[in-house]
Structures are given as C-alpha cells and as structure tokens.
Coordinates of C-alpha atoms in Angstrom, one line a residue:
Chain A
M29 CA -0.2 -0.1 -0.5
L30 CA 2.8 2.6 1.3
T31 CA 4.9 1.4 -1.5
R32 CA 2.2 2.5 -4.0
H33 CA 1.9 5.8 -3.2
I34 CA 6.3 6.1 -3.0
K35 CA 6.8 5.0 -6.4
P36 CA 4.9 7.8 -7.7
M37 CA 6.0 10.6 -5.5
A38 CA 9.6 9.4 -6.4
L39 CA 9.9 9.7 -10.0
Q40 CA 7.6 13.1 -8.9
A41 CA 10.7 14.1 -7.5
R42 CA 13.1 12.8 -9.8
R43 CA 11.3 14.9 -12.5
L44 CA 11.4 18.1 -10.4
Y45 CA 15.2 16.8 -9.9
V46 CA 15.9 16.9 -13.8
E47 CA 13.9 20.2 -14.3
V48 CA 15.7 22.6 -11.4
M49 CA 19.3 20.9 -12.8
F50 CA 17.8 22.4 -16.1
Q51 CA 17.5 25.6 -14.4
V52 CA 20.5 26.0 -12.5
M53 CA 22.9 24.9 -15.3
G54 CA 20.8 26.9 -17.9
Q55 CA 21.7 30.5 -15.8
A56 CA 25.0 28.9 -14.6
L57 CA 25.8 28.3 -18.3
Q58 CA 24.8 32.2 -19.1
A59 CA 26.9 33.1 -15.8
I60 CA 30.0 31.8 -16.8
S61 CA 30.2 32.9 -20.4
E62 CA 30.3 36.4 -18.6
M63 CA 33.4 36.1 -16.7
D64 CA 34.8 32.4 -17.8
R65 CA 37.6 33.5 -21.1
E66 CA 37.7 29.6 -22.6
V67 CA 34.1 29.5 -22.1
Q68 CA 33.7 32.8 -24.7
A69 CA 36.3 31.6 -26.6
E70 CA 34.7 28.1 -27.1
A71 CA 31.8 29.6 -27.7
R72 CA 32.6 32.4 -30.1
A73 CA 33.3 29.8 -33.1
L74 CA 29.2 29.3 -32.6
P75 CA 27.0 31.3 -34.9
N76 CA 25.5 34.5 -33.4
G77 CA 21.6 34.3 -32.2
F78 CA 22.5 30.2 -32.2
I79 CA 19.9 28.0 -30.3
F80 CA 21.2 25.4 -28.2
E81 CA 18.5 22.9 -26.2
M82 CA 18.8 20.1 -23.9
M83 CA 15.8 18.2 -23.7
V84 CA 14.0 15.3 -22.4
M85 CA 12.1 13.4 -25.2
P86 CA 8.8 13.5 -25.8
N87 CA 7.5 16.8 -24.2
G88 CA 10.0 16.7 -21.2
P89 CA 11.7 19.2 -19.2
N90 CA 14.6 20.9 -21.2
M91 CA 17.1 23.9 -20.7
I92 CA 17.4 26.5 -23.8
I93 CA 20.7 28.7 -24.1
E94 CA 21.2 31.6 -27.0
H95 CA 24.5 32.8 -28.0
L96 CA 24.1 36.4 -27.9
G97 CA 27.5 37.2 -30.3
A98 CA 31.3 37.1 -28.8
G99 CA 31.0 34.6 -26.6
A100 CA 28.3 35.2 -24.4
L101 CA 25.4 32.9 -23.6
R102 CA 22.0 33.6 -22.3
F103 CA 19.9 31.3 -20.9
H104 CA 15.8 31.1 -21.6
A105 CA 13.3 29.3 -19.2
G106 CA 10.4 28.3 -21.0
K107 CA 10.4 28.1 -25.5
P108 CA 13.2 29.5 -27.2
P109 CA 13.0 32.2 -28.7
R110 CA 13.5 30.8 -32.8
P111 CA 13.7 27.4 -34.1
V112 CA 16.1 25.3 -32.2
N113 CA 20.1 24.7 -34.5
L114 CA 20.9 22.6 -31.8
S115 CA 18.7 20.0 -29.8
I116 CA 20.5 16.9 -27.8
Q117 CA 17.2 14.6 -26.5
F118 CA 17.5 12.3 -23.4
K119 CA 15.6 9.0 -24.2
H120 CA 14.0 8.8 -20.8
I121 CA 13.8 11.3 -17.9
A122 CA 15.7 8.7 -16.1
H123 CA 18.7 8.8 -18.5
A124 CA 18.8 12.6 -17.7
F125 CA 18.3 12.3 -14.1
L126 CA 21.3 9.9 -14.5
V127 CA 23.7 12.8 -16.1
L128 CA 22.3 15.6 -14.0
S129 CA 22.9 13.6 -11.1
F130 CA 26.7 13.1 -12.0
Q131 CA 26.4 9.0 -11.6
E132 CA 26.7 8.2 -15.3
K133 CA 28.8 11.4 -17.8
T134 CA 27.9 13.0 -20.0
S135 CA 30.2 11.4 -22.4
V136 CA 29.7 7.8 -21.4
A137 CA 25.9 9.3 -21.6
F138 CA 26.5 9.8 -25.3
A139 CA 28.5 6.4 -25.3
N140 CA 25.7 4.7 -24.2
D141 CA 23.0 5.7 -27.0
R142 CA 21.4 7.7 -24.2
M143 CA 20.7 11.2 -25.7
L144 CA 20.0 11.5 -30.0
V145 CA 21.4 15.0 -31.4
N146 CA 19.6 16.6 -33.9
G147 CA 22.1 19.4 -35.6
D148 CA 25.7 20.4 -36.1
I149 CA 27.8 17.5 -34.3
S150 CA 30.3 19.6 -34.1
H151 CA 28.4 22.6 -32.0
A152 CA 27.8 19.6 -29.6
V153 CA 30.8 18.5 -28.9
R154 CA 31.5 22.3 -28.5
M155 CA 28.3 22.9 -26.1
T156 CA 30.1 19.2 -24.5
R157 CA 32.9 20.9 -23.7
I158 CA 31.7 24.2 -22.5
L159 CA 29.1 21.8 -20.2
N160 CA 32.3 19.9 -18.5
R161 CA 34.0 23.5 -17.9
L162 CA 30.8 24.2 -16.2
E163 CA 30.9 21.4 -13.8
V164 CA 34.3 21.4 -13.1
F165 CA 34.0 24.7 -12.0
I166 CA 30.9 24.9 -9.8
L167 CA 31.1 21.1 -8.6
P168 CA 33.2 19.8 -5.5
K169 CA 36.1 17.7 -7.2
L170 CA 34.6 14.7 -5.9
V171 CA 31.5 15.2 -7.9
A172 CA 33.2 16.7 -10.6
G173 CA 35.6 13.9 -11.0
R174 CA 32.7 11.1 -11.6
A175 CA 30.8 14.3 -14.3
V176 CA 33.2 14.9 -16.8
K177 CA 36.2 12.5 -18.4
E178 CA 39.2 13.9 -16.7
Y179 CA 39.7 16.7 -13.7
P180 CA 41.9 18.9 -15.2
D181 CA 45.0 19.2 -13.8
N182 CA 45.7 23.1 -13.4
L183 CA 42.9 24.1 -11.9
K184 CA 43.8 25.4 -9.0
L185 CA 41.6 25.1 -5.7
P186 CA 41.6 29.1 -5.1
T187 CA 40.7 29.7 -8.8
K188 CA 37.9 27.2 -8.6
L189 CA 36.4 28.5 -5.4
I190 CA 36.4 32.1 -6.2
S191 CA 35.3 31.1 -10.0
A192 CA 32.6 28.5 -8.2
A193 CA 31.3 31.6 -5.9
R194 CA 31.4 34.3 -8.6
I195 CA 28.9 32.1 -10.6
Y196 CA 26.9 30.7 -7.6
L197 CA 26.6 34.6 -6.7
K198 CA 25.4 35.8 -10.0
V199 CA 22.9 32.3 -10.6
A200 CA 21.4 33.9 -7.2
S201 CA 21.0 37.1 -8.3
Q202 CA 19.9 36.3 -11.9
F203 CA 17.4 33.9 -9.8
F204 CA 15.8 36.6 -8.1
D205 CA 15.9 39.0 -11.0
R206 CA 13.6 36.6 -12.7
V207 CA 11.7 36.3 -9.2
R208 CA 11.3 40.1 -9.5
A209 CA 10.5 40.4 -13.1
T210 CA 7.2 38.0 -12.6
T211 CA 5.7 39.4 -9.8
Chain B
M21 CA 36.2 -2.4 -19.0
N22 CA 32.9 -2.4 -21.1
N23 CA 30.1 -0.5 -20.3
D24 CA 27.5 -1.6 -18.1
Y25 CA 24.6 -0.7 -21.0
Y26 CA 25.3 -1.2 -24.5
E27 CA 23.0 -1.3 -28.0
F28 CA 23.7 -3.2 -31.2
F29 CA 22.4 -3.6 -33.9
C30 CA 22.9 -5.0 -37.3
P31 CA 20.2 -6.6 -39.6
V32 CA 22.2 -6.6 -42.9
K33 CA 22.3 -10.2 -44.5
V34 CA 25.9 -10.4 -45.3
I35 CA 26.1 -12.9 -48.3
A36 CA 30.0 -13.5 -48.5
G37 CA 32.4 -15.8 -50.2
K38 CA 33.0 -17.9 -53.2
A39 CA 30.1 -16.9 -56.4
A40 CA 28.4 -14.6 -53.9
L41 CA 27.9 -12.3 -56.6
E42 CA 25.4 -15.2 -57.8
H43 CA 23.0 -14.8 -55.4
I44 CA 22.3 -11.2 -56.0
P45 CA 19.7 -12.5 -58.4
Y46 CA 17.6 -14.1 -55.8
E47 CA 18.2 -11.6 -53.0
V48 CA 16.5 -8.9 -55.8
R49 CA 13.5 -10.9 -56.4
G50 CA 13.5 -12.2 -53.2
L51 CA 12.0 -8.4 -52.1
A52 CA 9.9 -8.3 -55.0
A53 CA 12.2 -5.7 -57.3
K54 CA 12.9 -6.5 -60.6
R55 CA 14.5 -2.9 -62.4
P56 CA 17.5 -2.7 -60.4
M57 CA 20.0 0.3 -60.8
I58 CA 23.8 -0.1 -60.8
I59 CA 25.9 2.7 -58.7
T60 CA 29.1 2.9 -59.4
D61 CA 32.4 4.9 -60.5
K62 CA 34.7 5.0 -63.8
G63 CA 37.5 3.0 -62.2
V64 CA 35.2 0.3 -61.2
R65 CA 34.0 -0.3 -64.4
G66 CA 36.9 0.5 -66.0
A67 CA 38.5 -2.2 -64.4
G68 CA 35.5 -4.6 -65.5
L69 CA 34.3 -5.5 -62.2
L70 CA 30.5 -5.3 -63.8
E71 CA 30.9 -7.8 -65.6
P72 CA 29.9 -10.9 -63.4
I73 CA 27.7 -9.0 -61.7
I74 CA 25.7 -8.1 -65.0
S75 CA 26.4 -11.8 -66.3
A76 CA 25.1 -13.2 -63.0
C77 CA 21.8 -11.1 -63.5
E78 CA 21.6 -11.9 -67.5
E79 CA 21.9 -15.3 -66.2
S80 CA 19.0 -15.7 -64.1
D81 CA 16.5 -13.3 -66.5
L82 CA 17.0 -10.1 -64.5
E83 CA 17.8 -7.0 -66.5
I84 CA 19.9 -4.2 -64.7
V85 CA 18.1 -1.5 -66.1
A86 CA 20.1 1.3 -66.1
I87 CA 24.0 1.9 -64.8
Y88 CA 25.0 5.5 -63.0
D89 CA 29.2 5.0 -63.3
D90 CA 30.2 8.4 -62.7
V91 CA 30.2 8.6 -59.0
P92 CA 33.2 11.0 -58.0
P93 CA 35.5 10.3 -55.1
D94 CA 34.0 13.6 -53.3
S95 CA 30.5 13.0 -54.0
S96 CA 27.6 15.7 -53.9
T97 CA 23.9 17.0 -53.8
A98 CA 23.9 17.4 -57.5
V99 CA 25.3 14.0 -58.4
V100 CA 22.5 12.5 -56.3
R101 CA 20.1 14.6 -58.4
D102 CA 21.2 13.4 -61.4
I103 CA 21.2 9.8 -60.4
V104 CA 18.2 9.6 -58.7
G105 CA 16.8 11.6 -62.3
V106 CA 17.9 8.5 -63.7
Y107 CA 16.3 6.3 -62.0
R108 CA 13.1 7.6 -62.7
Q109 CA 13.3 8.2 -65.8
E110 CA 14.3 4.0 -65.9
K111 CA 11.9 2.9 -63.7
C112 CA 13.4 1.5 -61.1
D113 CA 12.6 -0.6 -58.1
S114 CA 15.8 -1.1 -56.2
I115 CA 19.4 -0.2 -56.8
I116 CA 22.8 -2.2 -56.3
A117 CA 25.9 -0.2 -55.3
V118 CA 29.2 -1.3 -56.4
G119 CA 32.5 0.7 -55.0
G120 CA 33.8 1.8 -51.9
G121 CA 33.0 4.7 -49.6
S122 CA 32.1 7.2 -51.9
A123 CA 29.7 4.8 -54.9
I124 CA 27.8 3.1 -51.3
D125 CA 27.5 7.2 -49.5
T126 CA 25.9 8.1 -53.0
A127 CA 23.6 5.2 -53.1
K128 CA 22.1 5.7 -49.8
A129 CA 21.4 9.1 -50.5
V130 CA 19.7 8.2 -54.0
N131 CA 17.8 5.9 -52.0
I132 CA 16.2 8.1 -49.8
L133 CA 15.7 10.4 -52.7
A134 CA 14.0 7.4 -54.4
S135 CA 11.8 6.2 -51.9
E136 CA 10.6 9.9 -50.0
G137 CA 10.6 11.9 -52.7
G138 CA 11.5 15.1 -54.0
D139 CA 14.9 16.6 -55.6
D140 CA 16.7 17.5 -53.2
I141 CA 18.6 15.6 -50.0
R142 CA 18.9 18.2 -48.3
A143 CA 16.0 18.0 -46.6
Y144 CA 17.1 14.6 -44.8
V145 CA 20.2 16.1 -43.8
G146 CA 20.8 14.6 -39.6
A147 CA 19.9 11.7 -37.4
G148 CA 15.9 10.2 -37.1
V149 CA 14.9 12.1 -40.3
I150 CA 14.3 9.0 -42.4
K151 CA 10.8 7.4 -40.7
K152 CA 10.1 4.5 -43.0
A153 CA 12.1 1.8 -45.0
L154 CA 13.7 2.6 -48.0
K155 CA 13.2 0.6 -51.4
P156 CA 15.2 -2.6 -51.6
F157 CA 19.2 -1.3 -51.7
F158 CA 22.3 -3.8 -52.2
V159 CA 26.0 -3.1 -51.4
V160 CA 29.0 -4.9 -53.3
P161 CA 31.9 -3.3 -51.9
T162 CA 35.1 -3.5 -54.4
T163 CA 37.6 -1.9 -51.3
A164 CA 37.9 -4.4 -47.6
G165 CA 38.3 -1.1 -45.2
T166 CA 35.5 1.4 -45.0
G167 CA 32.7 -0.8 -44.1
S168 CA 30.1 1.5 -45.6
E169 CA 28.3 -1.7 -46.4
V170 CA 27.2 -2.4 -42.5
T171 CA 27.0 1.2 -41.4
S172 CA 23.6 3.3 -41.4
V173 CA 25.5 6.7 -42.2
A174 CA 26.5 9.0 -45.6
V175 CA 28.2 11.5 -45.9
I176 CA 27.5 13.5 -49.1
A177 CA 28.8 17.2 -50.2
D178 CA 27.4 20.3 -50.7
H179 CA 29.6 22.4 -52.8
E180 CA 27.2 25.0 -52.7
K181 CA 27.9 26.1 -49.5
S182 CA 31.2 23.9 -48.8
V183 CA 29.8 21.5 -46.1
K184 CA 29.7 18.0 -45.8
L185 CA 26.3 16.5 -45.2
P186 CA 25.7 13.8 -42.7
F187 CA 22.6 11.3 -43.1
S188 CA 21.6 9.0 -40.3
S189 CA 19.1 6.4 -39.9
S190 CA 18.8 2.4 -39.7
F191 CA 16.9 2.7 -42.8
L192 CA 20.3 3.5 -45.1
L193 CA 21.4 -0.1 -44.1
P194 CA 21.1 -2.5 -47.3
N195 CA 19.0 -5.4 -47.4
A196 CA 22.2 -7.3 -48.0
A197 CA 25.7 -6.7 -48.7
I198 CA 27.8 -9.2 -51.4
I199 CA 31.0 -10.2 -50.0
D200 CA 32.8 -11.7 -53.2
P201 CA 37.4 -12.2 -53.2
R202 CA 36.5 -11.1 -57.2
M203 CA 35.4 -7.8 -56.7
T204 CA 39.2 -6.8 -55.0
L205 CA 41.6 -9.2 -56.5
T206 CA 42.4 -6.5 -58.6
L207 CA 43.2 -3.4 -55.8
P208 CA 46.1 -2.1 -56.5
P209 CA 48.3 -2.9 -53.6
H210 CA 48.4 0.5 -52.1
V211 CA 44.9 0.9 -51.8
T212 CA 44.6 -2.7 -50.5
A213 CA 47.1 -1.5 -47.5
A214 CA 45.5 1.9 -46.6
T215 CA 41.8 0.6 -46.5
A216 CA 42.9 -2.4 -44.6
M217 CA 44.6 -0.3 -42.2
D218 CA 41.4 1.4 -42.1
A219 CA 39.6 -1.9 -41.0
M220 CA 42.3 -2.5 -38.6
T221 CA 41.5 1.3 -37.1
H222 CA 38.0 0.3 -37.0
A223 CA 38.9 -2.5 -35.1
V224 CA 41.4 -1.3 -32.9
E225 CA 38.9 2.0 -31.6
A226 CA 36.0 -0.2 -31.5
F227 CA 37.8 -2.2 -29.1
T228 CA 39.8 0.7 -26.9
C229 CA 36.9 3.7 -27.3
M230 CA 34.4 4.3 -24.7
G231 CA 31.4 2.6 -26.2
K232 CA 33.1 -0.5 -26.3
N233 CA 30.7 -3.4 -25.7
P234 CA 30.9 -7.6 -25.8
L235 CA 29.3 -7.9 -29.3
S236 CA 31.0 -5.4 -30.8
D237 CA 34.1 -6.3 -29.2
A238 CA 34.0 -10.2 -30.7
Y239 CA 33.8 -8.7 -34.3
A240 CA 36.2 -6.3 -33.7
T241 CA 39.0 -9.2 -32.0
S242 CA 38.1 -11.5 -35.2
A243 CA 38.8 -8.8 -37.6
I244 CA 42.1 -7.9 -36.2
T245 CA 42.6 -11.2 -36.5
K246 CA 42.2 -11.6 -40.0
I247 CA 43.8 -8.9 -40.9
S248 CA 47.1 -9.8 -38.8
A249 CA 46.7 -13.2 -40.8
S250 CA 45.9 -12.0 -44.1
L251 CA 47.2 -8.5 -45.4
R252 CA 51.0 -9.8 -45.4
I253 CA 50.0 -12.3 -47.7
V254 CA 48.0 -10.2 -50.2
M255 CA 50.5 -7.6 -50.1
K256 CA 52.7 -10.7 -51.0
D257 CA 50.8 -12.6 -53.3
P258 CA 47.8 -9.9 -54.8
K259 CA 45.9 -12.8 -56.5
N260 CA 45.6 -15.3 -53.3
A261 CA 41.4 -15.4 -53.5
D262 CA 41.0 -17.0 -49.8
A263 CA 43.4 -14.3 -48.5
R264 CA 41.7 -10.8 -50.1
L265 CA 37.7 -12.9 -48.9
E266 CA 39.6 -12.6 -45.6
L267 CA 40.3 -9.1 -45.8
A268 CA 36.7 -7.8 -47.5
Q269 CA 35.3 -9.9 -44.4
A270 CA 37.6 -8.6 -41.7
S271 CA 36.6 -4.8 -43.1
T272 CA 32.5 -6.0 -42.5
M273 CA 33.4 -6.9 -39.1
A274 CA 35.5 -3.9 -38.2
G275 CA 32.2 -2.1 -39.5
I276 CA 29.8 -3.6 -37.9
A277 CA 32.0 -3.2 -34.6
F278 CA 32.9 0.2 -34.7
S279 CA 29.1 1.3 -36.3
N280 CA 28.0 -0.3 -33.0
S281 CA 30.5 1.0 -30.6
M282 CA 32.2 4.5 -32.3
V283 CA 35.9 5.6 -32.9
G284 CA 38.0 7.9 -31.3
L285 CA 41.0 10.1 -31.9
V286 CA 42.5 8.6 -34.7
H287 CA 39.5 9.5 -36.9
A288 CA 39.1 12.6 -35.8
L289 CA 42.4 13.3 -36.5
G290 CA 42.3 11.5 -39.7
H291 CA 38.5 13.3 -40.4
A292 CA 40.6 16.7 -40.4
T293 CA 43.4 15.7 -42.1
G294 CA 41.4 14.2 -45.0
S295 CA 39.9 17.5 -45.6
I296 CA 42.4 19.8 -45.1
C297 CA 44.6 17.8 -47.1
H298 CA 42.6 15.9 -49.5
L299 CA 44.8 12.6 -48.6
P300 CA 42.5 8.9 -48.9
H301 CA 40.9 8.4 -45.5
G302 CA 43.0 4.9 -44.9
L303 CA 46.4 6.7 -45.0
C304 CA 45.6 9.0 -42.4
M305 CA 44.4 6.2 -40.2
N306 CA 47.6 4.4 -41.2
L307 CA 49.2 8.1 -40.1
F308 CA 47.4 8.2 -36.9
L309 CA 47.0 4.6 -35.4
P310 CA 50.4 4.2 -33.2
Y311 CA 50.4 7.6 -31.9
V312 CA 47.2 8.0 -30.9
L313 CA 47.5 4.4 -29.3
E314 CA 50.2 6.3 -27.3
Y315 CA 48.4 9.2 -26.0
N316 CA 45.6 7.2 -25.1
L317 CA 48.3 4.3 -23.5
E318 CA 47.6 4.7 -19.6
S319 CA 43.6 4.5 -20.2
I320 CA 43.8 1.6 -22.2
R321 CA 45.9 -0.3 -20.9
E322 CA 43.7 -3.8 -19.8
P323 CA 41.5 -4.0 -23.8
L324 CA 45.1 -3.0 -26.1
G325 CA 46.9 -5.4 -24.0
E326 CA 44.3 -8.0 -24.7
L327 CA 44.6 -7.1 -28.6
L328 CA 48.4 -8.8 -28.7
L329 CA 46.6 -12.3 -28.6
Y330 CA 44.6 -11.2 -32.0
L331 CA 47.3 -8.9 -33.8
E332 CA 50.3 -11.7 -32.9
G333 CA 49.0 -14.9 -31.8
P334 CA 48.7 -16.9 -28.8
D335 CA 52.5 -18.0 -28.9
A336 CA 53.3 -14.0 -28.8
F337 CA 50.4 -13.4 -26.1
A338 CA 51.9 -16.1 -23.5
A339 CA 55.7 -15.1 -24.1
T340 CA 54.5 -11.4 -23.5
P341 CA 54.2 -10.6 -19.4
L342 CA 51.2 -9.1 -18.9
S343 CA 52.6 -5.5 -18.3
R344 CA 54.7 -5.4 -21.5
R345 CA 51.3 -6.2 -23.2
P346 CA 50.5 -3.0 -24.6
E347 CA 53.0 -1.4 -25.7
A348 CA 53.7 -5.1 -27.3
S349 CA 50.1 -4.4 -29.4
I350 CA 51.8 -1.0 -30.3
S351 CA 54.9 -2.4 -31.9
A352 CA 52.8 -4.9 -33.3
I353 CA 50.9 -2.5 -35.3
R354 CA 54.2 -0.4 -36.3
R355 CA 55.7 -3.6 -37.7
L356 CA 52.5 -4.2 -40.0
R357 CA 53.2 -0.4 -40.9
D358 CA 57.0 -0.8 -41.5
D359 CA 56.1 -4.0 -43.9
L360 CA 53.2 -2.0 -45.9
Y361 CA 55.5 0.7 -46.4
K362 CA 58.3 -1.7 -47.8
H363 CA 55.8 -3.6 -50.0
C364 CA 54.0 0.0 -51.4
K365 CA 55.7 2.7 -49.4
L366 CA 52.3 3.4 -47.5
P367 CA 53.5 6.5 -45.5
R368 CA 54.0 6.2 -41.4
T369 CA 54.5 9.5 -40.6
I370 CA 52.9 12.6 -41.8
K371 CA 55.9 13.9 -43.8
E372 CA 56.4 10.7 -45.0
T373 CA 53.3 12.1 -47.1
G374 CA 54.4 14.6 -48.7
K375 CA 51.3 16.6 -48.8
I376 CA 50.8 18.4 -45.5
K377 CA 52.9 21.1 -45.0
E378 CA 53.5 21.9 -41.2
H379 CA 51.9 25.3 -41.0
E380 CA 48.6 22.9 -41.7
L381 CA 49.2 21.0 -38.4
E382 CA 47.8 23.5 -36.5
K383 CA 44.3 23.6 -38.4
I384 CA 43.8 20.3 -38.5
A385 CA 44.4 20.2 -34.6
T386 CA 41.4 22.7 -33.6
N387 CA 39.3 20.8 -36.6
A388 CA 39.9 17.3 -35.0
L389 CA 38.8 19.1 -31.6
D390 CA 35.1 19.4 -33.0
D391 CA 34.9 16.2 -35.1
G392 CA 32.2 13.8 -33.2
S393 CA 34.9 10.8 -33.1
I394 CA 37.0 12.4 -30.1
M395 CA 33.9 12.2 -27.9
F396 CA 34.2 8.8 -27.7
N397 CA 37.8 8.9 -26.8
R398 CA 39.5 7.9 -23.5
R399 CA 41.1 10.7 -22.7
E400 CA 39.5 14.5 -23.2
V401 CA 41.9 16.1 -25.8
S402 CA 42.9 19.2 -25.3
L403 CA 44.4 21.6 -28.1
E404 CA 47.5 21.3 -26.7
D405 CA 47.1 17.1 -26.7
A406 CA 46.3 17.5 -30.6
R407 CA 49.0 19.4 -31.2
A408 CA 51.9 17.0 -29.4
V409 CA 49.9 14.1 -31.2
L410 CA 50.3 15.4 -34.3
K411 CA 54.0 16.8 -33.7
R412 CA 54.9 13.0 -32.6
A413 CA 53.4 11.6 -36.1
W414 CA 55.0 14.5 -37.7
A415 CA 58.2 12.5 -38.6

C-alpha cells in the first residue's frame, strides 16, 4: 500500500530534480560565459543567435541557451525564441537523471546512446566541452570527477573556489531578477 | 572495461564467399524487385568489375535497367539529384551499389530520394529524419576497408555551401551486403594496404574507445585476427582469393564493430587531415594509429594488452608479460606499418606523405577537436594534446 504511493512520489521527485538542474545549469552557463575566457573562446565559434536546447523526449523538461555573440550565452526559461539549431535529447527522464545527478558522465551517456543529437555534431562537441568546463567549476572535485572524463590538473583550488562563488552569486542574482520580473 | 549498458544493431544480411555475386538475382527478387539500377564509378567499371554482376543477373533473367558509373570520389548533392533522375526515368525499383565508400554513400542518398520523393537531398540531413523503410538496396564493396556496407550513415558534400552533409538512419542500411573475393582481386597494393589499415583502425578503436561492448568486441577482435593473418599474404600474393576474402570479411566485421561502438581520436585527426589536405582516409588512419594509441596508453592498457593475442597470436601473447602487452600491441602495429611501407610506400609519418605542410598542423588540430569521434575517445583531448600527437606523427 505504502510502496504504491511512494513510487509515484519518487518519480515526481526525479522529474522535479531534472527540471531544477536544467534551470540551475542554464543560469550557470550564462554566468560562466560572462567571466571565463575559455568558455567565451569555445562559444565564440558558435554562430550569433545560435539556439541550443537540451531536453528530455518527448516533451519533458528542457534548457534553452542562446549565443548572443562574442562568446556570451543567455539562458531562456520555457520556449526557445527561435527555431532550435542544436538539440541534445535524452531518450528518457531516467537517463537525464543519471547524467544530471552525476552518476553517468556526459561522454558515457553519448557512448551509451542515452541521447540523440539533432544538428551540427561539431557544435554538440563544443557545447559538451562548455558543459564540462562549467561542471569542474561548480561541483566539488570528487563529484566533478564523476561528471567529466578528466578533471583538469591545472585548476587550482583557490581559482576554483573564487570562480564557483562568482558563478553561484550570478545564478542567485539572475534568479531573483526573474522572480522580481514575474511578480 | 565494458560499458554497463550498450546497444547493438546490424540487420544487414551478409552474403560472403565464392560465387556470392550469383546470389544477387535471388536476393533482388526476394524483395519483390525487378528493375535494379547499378550505381558505381568509372574505375570500377573500367576494371571490369561489373561484368560478373551483370552476367550473374542476365543468367537469371534479371535485367539491370540502368547503370550510373560517374560517381566522383567526393560525391555531392548534384550527383545524387542526377542519379535519382535516371532512376525515375528508367522506372527502377531497387539499387545495387558497387564500389567503395563514395559509391555506397551516394547510393544510400539516392535511395532516400527514390523512396521518399523530392530532388533535394538536403531536406533529409541529420539523424532520425527518415521514418520508414526505403527501396530494396544491395551493396557490393570493391575495397576492403570502409565497412560502409554495414553502417547506417552517409556523407554527401554540398559544394554550394562547402560543407559535408551527414545522413543517419537505420533505414540507410542495405538489405544485403555481397562480399565476393573477385571484387577486390585487382585492387592496387597501395589501396589494398590503406583500406586494410582503415579496417584495422575501425577494429582497434571499436575495441579501445568508450562505446565498446561484448558484441562489438567479438567482431573487432575477429577482424583484427583476419587482417593480421592475411594482409601480408595479400601484399605478397595479390591474386590470393582466400586471403582477399579474409580481408573483405574483416572489413565488414570491423564496420559492424565500429558502427555499434564508435571510434575515437585516430578518426578525429584523420577526418580533419582528410578534409584539409585531401588525403585518402585509410592513409590518414595508418598515419595516426600508433601515435594515438601511445597518447591514450594509460587509459586503455587493459584492452590494448588484450589485443596482442589477436595481433600476434597465442605464442607471442603467452610469451609477453602482462605488463608489457599494451606496448607490444603498439609495436606489432608499427611492424605491420613498416612492412606495408616496404611493400608499397604507404606513409607512416606525416612527412612521408609529402602532401601536408607543417603550418597546416595547427588547423588539423583545431578541426579535430570539433569532430564527433573525439567524444568517444577515452581521454579528454585538449588542443595541446592534439598538437602533441601531430608533432609525434610528423616525422
């Protein structure tokens, strides 16, 4: 009896977690693109106005990112402003949860066919590198090591802590701006 | 080191061996087709490779109603449009591709338009666009390397926009691949060596990269055994039909392996080099294979050590201490490359190609980082890493 109620709650919690993680990652991507030169250099190769989407098939949670130009990224909550140029689609919410809870690396998820890519593969490779860069900054080393193929040797703790603090601060400020705009 | 989850898919009927071509009429009719079209290139036709196919069909009262023999090495959207025009004009109902990678990829694209309609192949670019089965499609490979007869992708150049368009769908797979030793008997030594090393690289990368799985491993190791045993024999005795068949089968097996587990940095560098310097793909694979294995060494010691058994046989495997097997595998590949160089001057270093300038290495490294294959390489490759591998491969 109890398990019949707990299971749907667990599935709902998983969906909610994926939704929240997409929101946090989207805002963090915007933040890191405002301060990290490596991310800016990677993003600069994308066309201006390029729209990237990461979503769960068929109509699950999603994250929309736009390249504004000069390496700056903007997170869009909800629907994309224009047709999407590159879409990375998880086949199921369970697969998105594995990746977003850092139980499976993004590269392993690709190798395991958990995701489909619609669009230019070279842009998908580039966006994956940007996501990896974000993860090594905002996650503790132990967790980041599970999320990316290799944790960069040259990233020192003080740099990581300062960068992470700045990213989280920007994410918080973007969050409050959005809340204020909607009330 | 295998993944805890994997997918494996290969619905292609493989018809291999002596008198395999004579099975074509039966296979065509088995899918209710009566009016096949052959798509090939001038080299294949000039070498007389169509004769046994046409003769086999005529003897079984199956008429080949059209032959398009002008597929260029770098096929384009315009070529696809021209061929589909002939297909419709002659009211064909099936396709037989005879050739290497370009002819096979072109035929896959033609099959899309012939089945789905339209004249612009660009409308079908990408993955998952095609939703239903296409017209009956058969492939007769004339090189032993690309494995295109068992892969679900095709790449066609769009010369107007100077880009290569990828098409990916399981519906692109042929209904049958016909592997007959007569098709590769006249392959020149240089092409034989380069395409065999392409197949070898497919198998080695399938076995050592991130998407490896038990089923693709079985195909990859079998392909490596066959190439290791037969390539030197074919180089000495090009008319040896048995050894030729072994190479052709190895190519198909390596194709099945890598299309289910993907490839890595050798292919990323090879694709970039091929597109910038216009070198044959197999040659590029031969250039980079040992250098990339050395770069990846610490992350692939276990599978690479295991490969020694298939590269050198059980005696050499047993005589080599466990800790030395990965390095011994690389040495075995180097020795094979040295032998090929002696036989037909297949370049082992970038400098030996004489076609790549040192200043082009930077662009090759940059482009390789954006290649999809790099995603499945065990190590995270930085620009500095790619530069370092190229530097080692230079001379």
